[in-house]
Tab-separated table of C-alpha atoms in Angstrom:
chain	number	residue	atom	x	y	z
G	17	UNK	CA	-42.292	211.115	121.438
G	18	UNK	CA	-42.508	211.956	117.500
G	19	UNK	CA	-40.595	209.726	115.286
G	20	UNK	CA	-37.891	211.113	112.946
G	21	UNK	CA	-39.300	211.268	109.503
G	22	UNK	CA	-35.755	211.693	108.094
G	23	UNK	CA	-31.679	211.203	108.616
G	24	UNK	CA	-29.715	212.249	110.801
G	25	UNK	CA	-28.289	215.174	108.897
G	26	UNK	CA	-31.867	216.663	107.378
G	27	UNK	CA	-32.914	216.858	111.129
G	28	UNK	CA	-29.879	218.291	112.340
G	29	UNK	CA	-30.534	221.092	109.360
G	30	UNK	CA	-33.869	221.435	110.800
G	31	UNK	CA	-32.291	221.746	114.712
G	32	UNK	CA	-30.354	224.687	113.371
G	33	UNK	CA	-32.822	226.356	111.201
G	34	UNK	CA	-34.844	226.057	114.130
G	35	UNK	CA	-32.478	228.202	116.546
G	36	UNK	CA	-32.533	231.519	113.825
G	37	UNK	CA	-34.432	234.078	115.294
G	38	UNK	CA	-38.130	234.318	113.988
G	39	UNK	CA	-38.089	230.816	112.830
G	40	UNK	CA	-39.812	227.755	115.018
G	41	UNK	CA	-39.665	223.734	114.460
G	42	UNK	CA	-42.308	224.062	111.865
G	43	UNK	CA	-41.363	226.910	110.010
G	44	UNK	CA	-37.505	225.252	110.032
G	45	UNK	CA	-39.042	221.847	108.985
G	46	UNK	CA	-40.971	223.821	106.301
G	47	UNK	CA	-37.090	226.141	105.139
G	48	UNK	CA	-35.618	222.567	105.158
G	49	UNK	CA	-38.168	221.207	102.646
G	50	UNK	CA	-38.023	223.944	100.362
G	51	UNK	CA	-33.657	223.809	100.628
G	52	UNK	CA	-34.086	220.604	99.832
G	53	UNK	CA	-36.389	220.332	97.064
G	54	UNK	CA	-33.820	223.288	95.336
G	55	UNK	CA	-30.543	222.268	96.543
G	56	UNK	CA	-28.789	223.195	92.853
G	57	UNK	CA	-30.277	226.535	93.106
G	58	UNK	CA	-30.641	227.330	96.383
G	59	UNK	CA	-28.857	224.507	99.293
G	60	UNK	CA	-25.978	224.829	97.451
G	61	UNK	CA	-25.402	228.102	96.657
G	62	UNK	CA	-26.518	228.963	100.654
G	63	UNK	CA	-23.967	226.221	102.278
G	64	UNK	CA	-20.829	227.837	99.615
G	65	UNK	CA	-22.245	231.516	100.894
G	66	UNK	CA	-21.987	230.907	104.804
G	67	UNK	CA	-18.857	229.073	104.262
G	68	UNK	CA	-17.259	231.478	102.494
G	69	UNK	CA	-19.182	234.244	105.376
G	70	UNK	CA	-17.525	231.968	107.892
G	71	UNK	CA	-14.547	232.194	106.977
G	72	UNK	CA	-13.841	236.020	106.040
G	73	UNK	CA	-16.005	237.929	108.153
G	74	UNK	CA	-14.440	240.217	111.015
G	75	UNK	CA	-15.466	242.612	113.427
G	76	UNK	CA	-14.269	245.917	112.564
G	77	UNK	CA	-11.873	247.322	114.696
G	78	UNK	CA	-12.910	251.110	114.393
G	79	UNK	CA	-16.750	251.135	114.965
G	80	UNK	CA	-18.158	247.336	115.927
G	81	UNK	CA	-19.382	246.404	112.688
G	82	UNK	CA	-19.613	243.435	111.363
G	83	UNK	CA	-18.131	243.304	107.507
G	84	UNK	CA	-15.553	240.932	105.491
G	85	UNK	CA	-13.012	244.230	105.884
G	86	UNK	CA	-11.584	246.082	108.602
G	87	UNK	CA	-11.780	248.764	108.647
G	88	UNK	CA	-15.477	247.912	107.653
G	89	UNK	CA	-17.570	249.736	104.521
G	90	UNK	CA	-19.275	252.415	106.207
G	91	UNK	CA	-16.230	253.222	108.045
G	92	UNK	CA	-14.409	253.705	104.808
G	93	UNK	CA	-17.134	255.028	103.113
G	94	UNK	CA	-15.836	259.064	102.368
G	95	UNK	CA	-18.853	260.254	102.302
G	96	UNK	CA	-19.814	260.340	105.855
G	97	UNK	CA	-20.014	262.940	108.335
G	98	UNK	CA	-16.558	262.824	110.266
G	99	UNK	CA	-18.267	265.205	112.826
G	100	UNK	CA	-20.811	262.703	113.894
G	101	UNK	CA	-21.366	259.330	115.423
G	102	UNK	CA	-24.128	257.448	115.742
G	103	UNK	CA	-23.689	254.938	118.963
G	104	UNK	CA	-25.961	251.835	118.695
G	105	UNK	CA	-26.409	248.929	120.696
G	106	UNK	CA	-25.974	246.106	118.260
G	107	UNK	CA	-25.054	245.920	114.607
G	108	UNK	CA	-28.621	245.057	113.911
G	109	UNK	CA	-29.770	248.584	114.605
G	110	UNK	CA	-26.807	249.985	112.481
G	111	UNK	CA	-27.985	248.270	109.183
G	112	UNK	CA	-31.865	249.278	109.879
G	113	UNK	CA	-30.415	252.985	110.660
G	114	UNK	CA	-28.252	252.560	107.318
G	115	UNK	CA	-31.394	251.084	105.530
G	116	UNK	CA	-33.692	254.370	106.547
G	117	UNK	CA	-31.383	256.355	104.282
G	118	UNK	CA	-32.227	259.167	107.836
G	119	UNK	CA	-27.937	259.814	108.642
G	120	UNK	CA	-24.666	259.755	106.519
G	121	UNK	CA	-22.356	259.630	109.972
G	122	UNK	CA	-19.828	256.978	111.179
G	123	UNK	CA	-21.108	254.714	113.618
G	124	UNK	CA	-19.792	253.029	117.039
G	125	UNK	CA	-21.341	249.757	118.140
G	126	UNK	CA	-21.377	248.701	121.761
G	127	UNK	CA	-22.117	245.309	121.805
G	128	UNK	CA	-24.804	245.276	124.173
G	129	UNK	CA	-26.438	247.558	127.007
G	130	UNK	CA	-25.500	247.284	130.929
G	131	UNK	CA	-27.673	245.004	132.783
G	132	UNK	CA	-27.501	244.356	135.841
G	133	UNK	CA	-29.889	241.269	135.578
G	134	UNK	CA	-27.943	239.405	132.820
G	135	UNK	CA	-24.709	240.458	134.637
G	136	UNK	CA	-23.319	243.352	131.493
G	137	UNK	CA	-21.172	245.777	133.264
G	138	UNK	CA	-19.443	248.748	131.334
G	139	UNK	CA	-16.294	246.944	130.876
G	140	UNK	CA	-17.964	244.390	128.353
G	141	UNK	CA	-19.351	246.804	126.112
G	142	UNK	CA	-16.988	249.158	123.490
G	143	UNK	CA	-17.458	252.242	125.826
G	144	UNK	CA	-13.346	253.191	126.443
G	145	UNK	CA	-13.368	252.833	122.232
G	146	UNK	CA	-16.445	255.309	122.180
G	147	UNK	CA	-14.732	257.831	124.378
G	148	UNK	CA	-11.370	257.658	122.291
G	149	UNK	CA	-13.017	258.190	119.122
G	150	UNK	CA	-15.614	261.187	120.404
G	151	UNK	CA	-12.093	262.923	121.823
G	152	UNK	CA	-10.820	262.961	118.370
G	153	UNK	CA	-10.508	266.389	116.342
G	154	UNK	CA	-13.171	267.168	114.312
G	155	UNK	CA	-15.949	264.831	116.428
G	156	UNK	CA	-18.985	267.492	117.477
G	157	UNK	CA	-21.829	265.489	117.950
G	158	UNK	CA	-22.374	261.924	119.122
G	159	UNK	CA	-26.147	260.574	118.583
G	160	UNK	CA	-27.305	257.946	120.933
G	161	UNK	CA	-29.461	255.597	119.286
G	162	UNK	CA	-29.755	253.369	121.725
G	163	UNK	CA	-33.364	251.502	122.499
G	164	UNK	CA	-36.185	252.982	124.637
G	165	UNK	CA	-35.883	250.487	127.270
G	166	UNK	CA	-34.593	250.629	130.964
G	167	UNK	CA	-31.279	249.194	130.127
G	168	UNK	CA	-30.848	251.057	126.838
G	169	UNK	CA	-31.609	254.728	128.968
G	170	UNK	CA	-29.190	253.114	131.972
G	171	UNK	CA	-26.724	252.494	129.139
G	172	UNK	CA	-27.645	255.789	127.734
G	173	UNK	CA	-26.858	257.725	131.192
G	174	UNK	CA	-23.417	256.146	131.524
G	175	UNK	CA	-21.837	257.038	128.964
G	176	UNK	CA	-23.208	260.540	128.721
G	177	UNK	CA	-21.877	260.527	131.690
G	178	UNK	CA	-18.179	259.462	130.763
G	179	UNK	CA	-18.445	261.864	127.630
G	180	UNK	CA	-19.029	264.724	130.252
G	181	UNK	CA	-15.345	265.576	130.008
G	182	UNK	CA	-15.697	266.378	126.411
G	183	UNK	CA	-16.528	269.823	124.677
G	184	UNK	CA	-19.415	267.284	122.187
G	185	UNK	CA	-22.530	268.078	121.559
G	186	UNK	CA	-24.773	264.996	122.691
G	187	UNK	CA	-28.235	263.899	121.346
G	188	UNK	CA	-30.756	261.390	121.353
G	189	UNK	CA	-33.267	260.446	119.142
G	190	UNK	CA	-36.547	261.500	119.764
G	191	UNK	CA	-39.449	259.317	121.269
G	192	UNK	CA	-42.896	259.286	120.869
G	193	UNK	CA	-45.681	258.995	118.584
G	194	UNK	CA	-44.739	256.960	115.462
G	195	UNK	CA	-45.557	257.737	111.859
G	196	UNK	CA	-48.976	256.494	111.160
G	197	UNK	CA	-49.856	255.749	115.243
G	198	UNK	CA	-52.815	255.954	116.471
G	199	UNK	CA	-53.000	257.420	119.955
G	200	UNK	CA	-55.530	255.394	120.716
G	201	UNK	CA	-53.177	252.297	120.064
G	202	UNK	CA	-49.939	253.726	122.149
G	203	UNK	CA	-48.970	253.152	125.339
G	204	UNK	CA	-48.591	255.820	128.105
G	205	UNK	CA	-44.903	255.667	128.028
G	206	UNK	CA	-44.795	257.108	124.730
G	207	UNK	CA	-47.215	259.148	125.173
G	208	UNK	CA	-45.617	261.197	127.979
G	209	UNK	CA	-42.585	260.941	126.088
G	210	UNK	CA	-44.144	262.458	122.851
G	211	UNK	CA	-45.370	265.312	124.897
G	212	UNK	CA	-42.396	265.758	126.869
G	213	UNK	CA	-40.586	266.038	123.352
G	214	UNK	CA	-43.356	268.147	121.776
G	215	UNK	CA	-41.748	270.709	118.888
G	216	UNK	CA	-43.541	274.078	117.078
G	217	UNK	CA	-45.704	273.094	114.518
């Protein structure tokens, strides 16, 4: 068993460095170190930002989101499309749709997808929310931007499914070959899918 090198509260850093997504015991160890060796400019400033994060961040009550206001930023934002939502599945794939610049729409996050394997039924994602807002006047389109995977098409199917009541126009986005893929490189999946979803050229 490896000896501690430091204190208690440097390795405990390290434990919860280690538990962020993308990061492992050695890159942690190496995040520590470099907190460490600029705590003025950097530990400090990082450990006043998450407490102050901590402390004032809420989930928004209109769309999912995750912001220090509710209602949250984008929902406030006057510039979006009040005709059009964009459903995701977390708020993770909100802020990469928002960072593609690609839709100026209002969003609704579900919190998850249905699995039946991790045991995610319809009443623990924001589905009766996403039907409330899509009956509202003015709504004509919902987008589902959900992921390409079984559970994201199951989750996907359901709640076209309790939209079907609804005069709304709904979408999906398109899947298949990515800018810059090689065929060679893609699997048959989205293959079939890209010529499934073939358009005039």
């Amino acid at each position: 068993m490896p000896q501690a090198v430091a204190g208690p509260e440097i390795e405990r850093l390290i434990q919860l460095l280690a538990r962020m997504p993308g990061l492992g015991p050695r890159s942690a160890r190496r995040a520590a170190l470099q907190l460490i060796k600029k705590r003025d400019t950097l530990l400090g400033p990082l450990a006043e930002a998450m407490r102050i994060a901590n402390e004032r961040i809420v989930t928004c009550g209109t769309c999912g989101n995750v912001d220090t206001s509710d209602p949250c930023t984008v929902c406030r934002d006057p510039a979006r499309d009040p005709a059009t939502l964009v459903v995701v599945e977390d708020v993770s794939d909100l802020w990469a749709l928002e960072r593609s610049g690609a839709v100026q729409a209002r969003y609704h996050v579900l919190g998850g997808v249905l699995s039946a394997l991790d045991g995610v039924r319809p009443e623990h994602l924001n589905i009766a929310r996403l039907v409330e807002r899509a009956a509202e006047p003015g709504v004509t389109e919902i987008i589902l931007a959900l992921n390409a995977t079984v559970d994201g098409q199951t989750t996907a199917h359901y709640v076209i499914d309790c939209l079907s009541h609804l005069n709304r126009r709904v979408t999906r986005l398109a899947h298949g070959v990515p800018v810059g893929g090689e065929l060679d490189y893609l699997d048959e999946g989205t293959l079939s899918a890209a010529i499934r979803s073939r358009t005039t050229f």
